[in-house]
Amino acid sequence: WAFASNALAALTSPLLFGALADRLAAPGRVLRWLAGAAVGLTLLASWAVERRASPAVVFTLILLHALAVVPSWSLLYSLALGRLKDARREFGPVRSMGTLGWVAGCLVISLIQADASTRAGLAGAGLWVVLVLLLGGQTAAGVVPERRVLTVRQRLGLDALALLRHADHRVVFLTACLISIPLAAFYPMTPLHLRDLGLQHTSAWMSLGQVTEVVAMFALARLLGWFRLKTIFACGLGFAFFRYFLCTLDGTGWVLTGVSLHGFAFTLFFITAPIYLNERVEEAWRARAQALMSLMTMGVGNLVGYLGTGWWRAQCSTGTEMNWSRFWGGLTVAVAAVGVYFLVAYRGRRTTETAAD
């Protein structure tokens, strides 16, 4: 449920703050407000865990923290993509900085032996402060508040659901949602598998996926110049399939290889998706489009994924013994099914069509 709090938050907050960033304030300014809230809520949640507060208090603070943090990804995408001259060429290297930050966080946590300590939360709060300071110069330039009276549906960003009427948009959103379900098992379950295989410092081992993620992000511009978006998406789904298939072999080398493939799978689908939205969605809707993607992936997909794969793990265990081959095998089949759906349903735009078309 602690992991699922991000999913619960993603069901509401990205659309709400995406609509705010599209209509009333610059994404950078909204992001600064959310980062400031994250500072206090990170400290409060860490304090509550340290003092062994009741589960209800801890979960409430974690959920409030998620409500502030979850929209940050879609706002960052909107902010970055809006300032790039050539998103296909420039977005991968820019986005890789976030991945390098993730790697640094994993290594620092293991280095200070805080894999199971609230010290990790305290360090995170300090870095949120840095982000607040970095965003201090952001202005509302280019954002023109709407004069007309907005409906409740528009204020909450629910009008973004109209994007699902477009056939290819709908396929991309639904595929992202569906692939997020088995993906949700990767973050909480893979460290447990590595621990069962006798490895320590699991946070550091998990960062192997981010190493290949950086490589893929720097290669993304060239790949987008060579191949259609459909091909890039399909390759990402293919890597996701082999990531879990290797884990079914239940050996240290195989699992670590699967972890390494995560970077290619994540980048080729989930980093290409914001580029797709930036190219195919009208400018006035882009923050809401990125927010809708967060709702579909971090919200619906992750909520079903964290709770569903938790249930599936219970079905694959007997007492203290865990059948990891069966567990990852079921998820491999799920990824394959999503891949087939995408290949059949997505049409794509012909190279002769213009952006306006």
Short mmCIF file of C-alpha atoms in Angstrom, two decimals, residues 52 87 95 136 270:
data_model
loop_
_atom_site.label_atom_id
_atom_site.label_comp_id
_atom_site.label_asym_id
_atom_site.label_seq_id
_atom_site.Cartn_x
_atom_site.Cartn_y
_atom_site.Cartn_z
CA ARG A 52 6.74 4.22 14.83
CA ALA A 87 12.69 17.38 -28.92
CA ARG A 95 16.01 13.36 -19.51
CA GLY A 136 13.20 30.17 -7.92
CA PHE A 270 8.17 5.58 -21.59
#
